[in-house]
Coordinates of C-alpha atoms and ligand atoms in Angstrom, one line a residue:
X22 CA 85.7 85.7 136.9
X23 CA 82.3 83.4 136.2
X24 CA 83.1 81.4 133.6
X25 CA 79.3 79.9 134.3
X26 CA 77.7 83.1 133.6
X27 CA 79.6 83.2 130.2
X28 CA 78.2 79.9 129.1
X29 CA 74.6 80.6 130.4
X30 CA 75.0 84.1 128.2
X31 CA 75.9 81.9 125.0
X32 CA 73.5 79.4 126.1
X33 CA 70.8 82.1 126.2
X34 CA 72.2 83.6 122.5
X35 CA 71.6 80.2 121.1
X36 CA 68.0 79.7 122.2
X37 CA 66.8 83.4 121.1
X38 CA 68.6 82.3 117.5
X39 CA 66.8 79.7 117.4
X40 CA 69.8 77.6 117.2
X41 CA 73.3 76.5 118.6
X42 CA 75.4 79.8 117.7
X43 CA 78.6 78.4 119.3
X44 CA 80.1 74.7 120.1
X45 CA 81.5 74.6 123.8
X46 CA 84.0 72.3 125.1
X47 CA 84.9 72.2 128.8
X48 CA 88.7 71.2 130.2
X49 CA 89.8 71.1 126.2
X50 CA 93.3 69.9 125.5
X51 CA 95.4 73.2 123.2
X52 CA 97.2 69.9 122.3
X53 CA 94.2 69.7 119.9
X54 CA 94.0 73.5 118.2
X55 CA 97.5 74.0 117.8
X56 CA 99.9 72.7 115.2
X57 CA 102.8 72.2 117.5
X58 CA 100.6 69.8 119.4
X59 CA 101.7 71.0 122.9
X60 CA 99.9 73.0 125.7
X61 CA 97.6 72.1 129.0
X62 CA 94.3 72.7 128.9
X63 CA 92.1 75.4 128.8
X64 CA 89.0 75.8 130.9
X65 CA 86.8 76.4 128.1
X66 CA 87.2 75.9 124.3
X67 CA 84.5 78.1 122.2
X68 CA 83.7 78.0 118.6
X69 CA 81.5 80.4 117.3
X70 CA 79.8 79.7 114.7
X71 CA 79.6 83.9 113.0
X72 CA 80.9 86.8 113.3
X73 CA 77.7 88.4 115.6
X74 CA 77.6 85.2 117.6
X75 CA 81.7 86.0 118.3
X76 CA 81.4 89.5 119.2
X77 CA 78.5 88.7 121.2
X78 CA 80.6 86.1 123.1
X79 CA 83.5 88.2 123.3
X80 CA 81.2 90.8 125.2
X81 CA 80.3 88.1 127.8
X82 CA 83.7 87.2 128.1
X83 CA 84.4 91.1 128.9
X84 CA 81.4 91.5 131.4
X85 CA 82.3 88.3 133.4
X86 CA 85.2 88.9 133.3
X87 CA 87.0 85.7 131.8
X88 CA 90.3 86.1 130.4
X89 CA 90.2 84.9 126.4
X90 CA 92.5 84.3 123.7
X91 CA 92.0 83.8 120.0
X92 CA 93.0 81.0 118.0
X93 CA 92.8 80.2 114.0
X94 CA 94.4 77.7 113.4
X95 CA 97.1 77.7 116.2
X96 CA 99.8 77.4 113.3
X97 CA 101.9 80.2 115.0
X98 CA 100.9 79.4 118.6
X99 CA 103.1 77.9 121.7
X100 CA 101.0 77.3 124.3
X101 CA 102.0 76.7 127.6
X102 CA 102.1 73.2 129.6
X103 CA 99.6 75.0 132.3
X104 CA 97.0 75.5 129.3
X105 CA 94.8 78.9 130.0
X106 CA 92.6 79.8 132.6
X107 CA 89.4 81.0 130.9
X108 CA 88.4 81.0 127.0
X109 CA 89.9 79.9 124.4
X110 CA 87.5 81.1 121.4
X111 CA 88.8 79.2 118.0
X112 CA 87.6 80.6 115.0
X113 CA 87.6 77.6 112.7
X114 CA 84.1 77.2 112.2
X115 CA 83.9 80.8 110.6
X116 CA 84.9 79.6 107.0
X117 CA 82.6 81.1 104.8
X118 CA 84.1 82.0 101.4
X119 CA 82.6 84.7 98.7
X120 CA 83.8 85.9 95.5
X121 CA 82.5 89.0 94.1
X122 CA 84.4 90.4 90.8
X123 CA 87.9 90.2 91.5
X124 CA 87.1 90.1 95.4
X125 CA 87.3 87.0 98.0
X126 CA 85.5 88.0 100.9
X127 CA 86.6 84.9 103.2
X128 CA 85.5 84.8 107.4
X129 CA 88.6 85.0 110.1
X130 CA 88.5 81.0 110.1
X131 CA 89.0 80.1 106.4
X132 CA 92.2 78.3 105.8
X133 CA 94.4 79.9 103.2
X134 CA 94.6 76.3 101.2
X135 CA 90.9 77.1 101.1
X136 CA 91.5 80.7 99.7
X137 CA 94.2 79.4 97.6
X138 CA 91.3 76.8 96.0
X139 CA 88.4 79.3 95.7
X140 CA 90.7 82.3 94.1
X141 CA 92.2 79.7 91.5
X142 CA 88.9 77.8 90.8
X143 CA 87.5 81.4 89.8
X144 CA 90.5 82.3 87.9
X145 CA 91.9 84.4 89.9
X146 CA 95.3 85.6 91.1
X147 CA 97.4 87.2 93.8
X148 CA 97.5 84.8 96.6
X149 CA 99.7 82.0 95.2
X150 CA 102.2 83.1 97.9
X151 CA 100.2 82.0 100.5
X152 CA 99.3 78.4 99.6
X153 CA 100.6 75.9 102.1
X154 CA 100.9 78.6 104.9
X155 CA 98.6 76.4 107.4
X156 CA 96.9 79.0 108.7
X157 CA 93.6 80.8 109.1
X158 CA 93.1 84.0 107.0
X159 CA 92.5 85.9 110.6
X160 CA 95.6 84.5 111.8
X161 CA 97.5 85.7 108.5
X162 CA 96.0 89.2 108.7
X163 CA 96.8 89.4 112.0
X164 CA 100.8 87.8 111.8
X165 CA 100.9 90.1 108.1
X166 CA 102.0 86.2 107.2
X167 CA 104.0 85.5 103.6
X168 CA 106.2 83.5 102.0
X169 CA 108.1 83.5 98.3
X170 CA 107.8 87.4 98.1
X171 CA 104.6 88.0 98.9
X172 CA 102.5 89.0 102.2
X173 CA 99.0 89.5 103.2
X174 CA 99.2 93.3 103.4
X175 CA 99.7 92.6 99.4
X176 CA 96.5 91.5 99.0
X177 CA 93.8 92.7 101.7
X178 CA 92.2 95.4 100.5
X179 CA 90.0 95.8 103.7
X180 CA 89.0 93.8 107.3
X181 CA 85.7 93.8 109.2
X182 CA 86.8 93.6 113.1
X183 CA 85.3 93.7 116.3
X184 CA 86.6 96.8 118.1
X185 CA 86.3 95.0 121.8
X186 CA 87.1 98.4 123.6
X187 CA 84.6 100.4 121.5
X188 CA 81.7 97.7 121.6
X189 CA 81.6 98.2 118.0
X190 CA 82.5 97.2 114.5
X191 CA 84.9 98.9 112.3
X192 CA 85.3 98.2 108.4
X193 CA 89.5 99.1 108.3
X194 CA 90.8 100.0 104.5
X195 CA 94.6 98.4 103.7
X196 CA 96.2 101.3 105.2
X197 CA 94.3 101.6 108.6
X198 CA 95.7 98.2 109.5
X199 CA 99.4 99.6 109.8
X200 CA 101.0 96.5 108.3
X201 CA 104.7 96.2 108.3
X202 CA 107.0 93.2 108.8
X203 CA 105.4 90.5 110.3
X204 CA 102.9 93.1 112.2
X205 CA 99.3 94.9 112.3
X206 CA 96.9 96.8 114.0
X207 CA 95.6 93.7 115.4
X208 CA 98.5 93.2 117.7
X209 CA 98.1 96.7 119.2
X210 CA 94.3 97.2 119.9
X211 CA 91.4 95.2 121.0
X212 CA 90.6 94.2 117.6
X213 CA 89.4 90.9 116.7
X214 CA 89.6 90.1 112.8
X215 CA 86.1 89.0 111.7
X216 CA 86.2 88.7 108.1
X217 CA 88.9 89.8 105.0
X218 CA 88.6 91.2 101.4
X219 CA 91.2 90.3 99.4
X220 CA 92.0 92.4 96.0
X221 CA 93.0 89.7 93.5
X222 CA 93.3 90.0 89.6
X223 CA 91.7 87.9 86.8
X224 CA 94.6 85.5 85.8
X225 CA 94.7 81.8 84.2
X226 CA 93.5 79.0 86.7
X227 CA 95.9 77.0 85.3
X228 CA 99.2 79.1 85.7
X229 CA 97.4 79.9 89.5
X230 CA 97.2 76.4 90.5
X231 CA 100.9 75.4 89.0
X232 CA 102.2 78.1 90.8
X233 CA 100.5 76.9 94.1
X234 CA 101.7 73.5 93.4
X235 CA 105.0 75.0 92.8
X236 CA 105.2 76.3 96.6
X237 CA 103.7 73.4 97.8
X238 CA 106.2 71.2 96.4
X239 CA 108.9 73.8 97.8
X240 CA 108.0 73.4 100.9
X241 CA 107.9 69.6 100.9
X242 CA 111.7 69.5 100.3
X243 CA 112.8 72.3 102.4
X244 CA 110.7 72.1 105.7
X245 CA 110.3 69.6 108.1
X246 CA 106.6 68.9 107.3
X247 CA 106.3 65.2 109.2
X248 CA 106.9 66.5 112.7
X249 CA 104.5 69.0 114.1
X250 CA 105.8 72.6 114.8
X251 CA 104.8 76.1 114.2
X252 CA 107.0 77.2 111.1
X253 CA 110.1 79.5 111.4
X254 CA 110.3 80.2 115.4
X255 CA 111.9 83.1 115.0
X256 CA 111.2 86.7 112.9
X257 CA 113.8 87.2 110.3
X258 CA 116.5 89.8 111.5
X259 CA 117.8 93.0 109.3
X260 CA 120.3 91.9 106.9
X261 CA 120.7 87.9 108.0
X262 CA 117.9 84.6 107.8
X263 CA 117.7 83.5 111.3
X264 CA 117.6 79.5 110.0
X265 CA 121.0 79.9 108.2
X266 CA 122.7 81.9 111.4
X267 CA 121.3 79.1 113.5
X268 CA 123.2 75.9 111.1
X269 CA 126.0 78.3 111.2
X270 CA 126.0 78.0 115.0
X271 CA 126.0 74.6 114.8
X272 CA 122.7 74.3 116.3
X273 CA 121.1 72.1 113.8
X274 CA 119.7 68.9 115.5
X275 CA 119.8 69.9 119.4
X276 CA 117.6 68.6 121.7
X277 CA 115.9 70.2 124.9
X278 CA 113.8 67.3 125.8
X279 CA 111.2 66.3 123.1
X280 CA 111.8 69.9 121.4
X281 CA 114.6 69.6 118.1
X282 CA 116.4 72.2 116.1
X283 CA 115.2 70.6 113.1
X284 CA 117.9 69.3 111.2
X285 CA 116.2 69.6 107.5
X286 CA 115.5 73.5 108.0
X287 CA 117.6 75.2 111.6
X288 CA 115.2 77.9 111.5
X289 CA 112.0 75.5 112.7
X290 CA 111.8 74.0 116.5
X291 CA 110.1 70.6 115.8
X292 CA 108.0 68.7 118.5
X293 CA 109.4 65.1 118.1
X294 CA 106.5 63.1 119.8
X295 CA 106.7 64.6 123.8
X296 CA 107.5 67.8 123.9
X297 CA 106.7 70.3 126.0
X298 CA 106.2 74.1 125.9
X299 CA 109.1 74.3 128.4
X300 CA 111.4 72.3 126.6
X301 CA 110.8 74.8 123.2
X302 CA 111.1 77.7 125.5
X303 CA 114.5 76.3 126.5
X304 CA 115.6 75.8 123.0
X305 CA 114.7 79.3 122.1
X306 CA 116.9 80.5 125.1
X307 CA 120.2 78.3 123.8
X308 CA 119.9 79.7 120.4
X309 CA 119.0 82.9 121.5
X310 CA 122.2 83.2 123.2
X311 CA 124.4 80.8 121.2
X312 CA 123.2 83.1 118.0
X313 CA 123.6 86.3 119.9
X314 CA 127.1 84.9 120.7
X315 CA 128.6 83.9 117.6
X316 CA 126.8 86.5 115.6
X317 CA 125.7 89.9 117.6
X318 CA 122.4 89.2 116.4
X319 CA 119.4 89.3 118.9
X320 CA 117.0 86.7 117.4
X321 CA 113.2 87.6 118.2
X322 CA 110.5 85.2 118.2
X323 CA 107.5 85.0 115.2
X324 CA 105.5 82.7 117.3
X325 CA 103.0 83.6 119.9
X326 CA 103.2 82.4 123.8
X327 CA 100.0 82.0 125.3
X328 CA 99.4 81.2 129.0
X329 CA 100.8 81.2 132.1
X330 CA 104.8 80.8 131.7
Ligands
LIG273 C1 104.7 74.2 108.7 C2 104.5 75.7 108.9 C3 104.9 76.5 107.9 C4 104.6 77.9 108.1 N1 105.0 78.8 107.1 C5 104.8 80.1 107.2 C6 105.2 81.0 106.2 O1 105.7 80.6 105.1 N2 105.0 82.3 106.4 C7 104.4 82.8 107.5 O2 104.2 84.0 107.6 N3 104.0 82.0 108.5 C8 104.2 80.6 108.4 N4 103.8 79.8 109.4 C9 103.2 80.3 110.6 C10 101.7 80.4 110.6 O3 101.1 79.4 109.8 C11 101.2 81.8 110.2 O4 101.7 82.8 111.1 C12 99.7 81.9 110.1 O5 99.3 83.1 109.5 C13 99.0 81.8 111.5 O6 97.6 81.6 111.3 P1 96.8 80.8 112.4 O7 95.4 80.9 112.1 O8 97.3 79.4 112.6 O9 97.2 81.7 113.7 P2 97.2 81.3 115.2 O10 98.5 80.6 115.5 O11 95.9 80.6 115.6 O12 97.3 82.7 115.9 C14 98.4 83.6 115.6 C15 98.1 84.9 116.3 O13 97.0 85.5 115.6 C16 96.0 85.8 116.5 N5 94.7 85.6 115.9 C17 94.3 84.5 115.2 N6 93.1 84.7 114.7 C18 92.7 86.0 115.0 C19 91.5 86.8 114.8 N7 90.5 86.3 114.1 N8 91.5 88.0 115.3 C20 92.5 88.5 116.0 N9 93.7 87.8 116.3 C21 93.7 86.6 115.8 C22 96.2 84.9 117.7 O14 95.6 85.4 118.9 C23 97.7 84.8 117.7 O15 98.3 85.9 118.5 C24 104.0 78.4 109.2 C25 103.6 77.5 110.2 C26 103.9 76.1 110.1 C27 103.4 75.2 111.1

């Protein structure tokens, strides 16, 4: 791998566009970019700044060959105490936001309180659901994220991507991204999520942002939003919610080092100042088996592992 010949491609990028297409950070801390707040750190962190500027970079990655990983918002993310050897490309800084009719065209890095605001400000509804999921909308698409009945493959009616494989980019309709619980496309192929076109309806901006402030408030009393964490840990099984079989266990509350079974909702791993990734992956192992145990349920994580274990 020459991680030095990747940054003199995006340094090259940048001075034909006439400008810095991507901000680079070297020896970055995934403390930083994810919301559990745990991780080592990664050689290189990259932001790029638009959706040609990221493919490009992800085709520099390929040719030189540096591992990568893509990150919204790292809302979903555990990543390990040995942080990642090569890039980690973050796709915050691709937020741009337009509404056309009833469609919100919004880039992989645009946080869904930001769709939430721009859909309600121009009246219109669909993606109420979503509000207070802290994610990016790439990250949703990808994860087919929801919450109070509702789920992205409700709403998307299509997703630009970068096919990395192909070397070329695809416009998918609903159906072409193969949504199902928790799942897409995305987590099969090479396909990194560029932009989303959401389908919404005309509705009342004041029932849309009640409704928002309905979940919001929701959340507020039943998760534990003060600590940091990465939602529900685990994916919900068939029949059963994985946080009420974990109180049932009597898991509520346990410690593996800094890493809790949070006792205001069993279903979240909370960091509580010093945890590490190891101390959440052995608190996923206890209830794993505690659950499987009790129960005869096999509990299977939601949230993504990224670097070396
Ligand atoms: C307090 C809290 C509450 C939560 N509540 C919910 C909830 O109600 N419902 C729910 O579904 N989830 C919930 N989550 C989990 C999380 O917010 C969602 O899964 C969210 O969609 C993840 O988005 P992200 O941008 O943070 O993804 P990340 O964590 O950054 O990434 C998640 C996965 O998506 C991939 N990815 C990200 N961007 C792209 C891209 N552009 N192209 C290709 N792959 C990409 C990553 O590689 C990774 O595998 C919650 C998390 C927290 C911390």
């Amino acid at each position: 791998m020459s991680v030095q010949n990747f940054e003199n491609a995006l340094t090259e990028y940048s001075g034909q566009a006439g400008k810095s297409k991507f901000f680079v950070r070297a020896d970055y801390s995934m403390k930083r970019i994810t919301s559990f707040r745990i991780g080592g750190n990664a050689d290189l962190a990259v932001y790029p700044a638009d959706a040609k500027a990221f493919a490009f970079a992800l085709d520099a990655a390929k040719q030189n060959n540096v591992p990568y990983i893509v990150i919204g918002n790292g809302s979903n993310t555990l990543a390990s105490d040995k942080g990642f050897r090569g890039v980690v490309f973050v796709t915050t800084d691709m937020r741009k936001v337009q509404i056309d009719g009833e469609y919100l065209t919004g880039g992989c890095g645009v946080l869904l309180g930001s769709v939430g605001t721009n859909a309600s400000t121009a009246g219109l509804s669909g993606a109420e659901f979503a509000n207070g999921i802290p994610g990016t909308l790439g990250g949703a698409v990808y994860m087919n994220a929801g919450a109070y009945g509702g789920q992205l493959s409700d709403i998307v009616y299509s997703t630009e991507c970068y096919d990395l494989d192909g070397g070329e980019f695809l416009t998918l309709d609903n159906a072409a991204q193969q949504f199902g619980y928790r799942h897409s496309i995305f987590m099969e192929k090479n396909y990194i999520v560029l932009s989303s076109t959401l389908k919404l309806q005309k509705g009342d901006p004041e029932a849309i942002r009640a409704k928002m402030s309905e979940h919001l408030q929701s959340r507020r009393e039943k998760q534990p939003l003060t600590y940091p964490s990465a939602g529900s840990v685990f994916k919900r099984p068939e029949g059963y919610f994985a946080g009420k079989l974990i109180e049932d266990a009597g898991l509520k509350g346990t410690c593996v080092g800094g890493a809790m079974v949070s006792p205001k909702h069993a279903g979240f791993i909370v960091n509580t100042g010093d945890a590490t990734a190891n101390d959440v992956l052995s608190l996923i192992e206890i209830i794993k088996e505690k659950v499987y145990a009790m129960f005869g349920v096999a509990l299977e994580c939601e949230i993504r592992f990224v670097g070396e274990k």
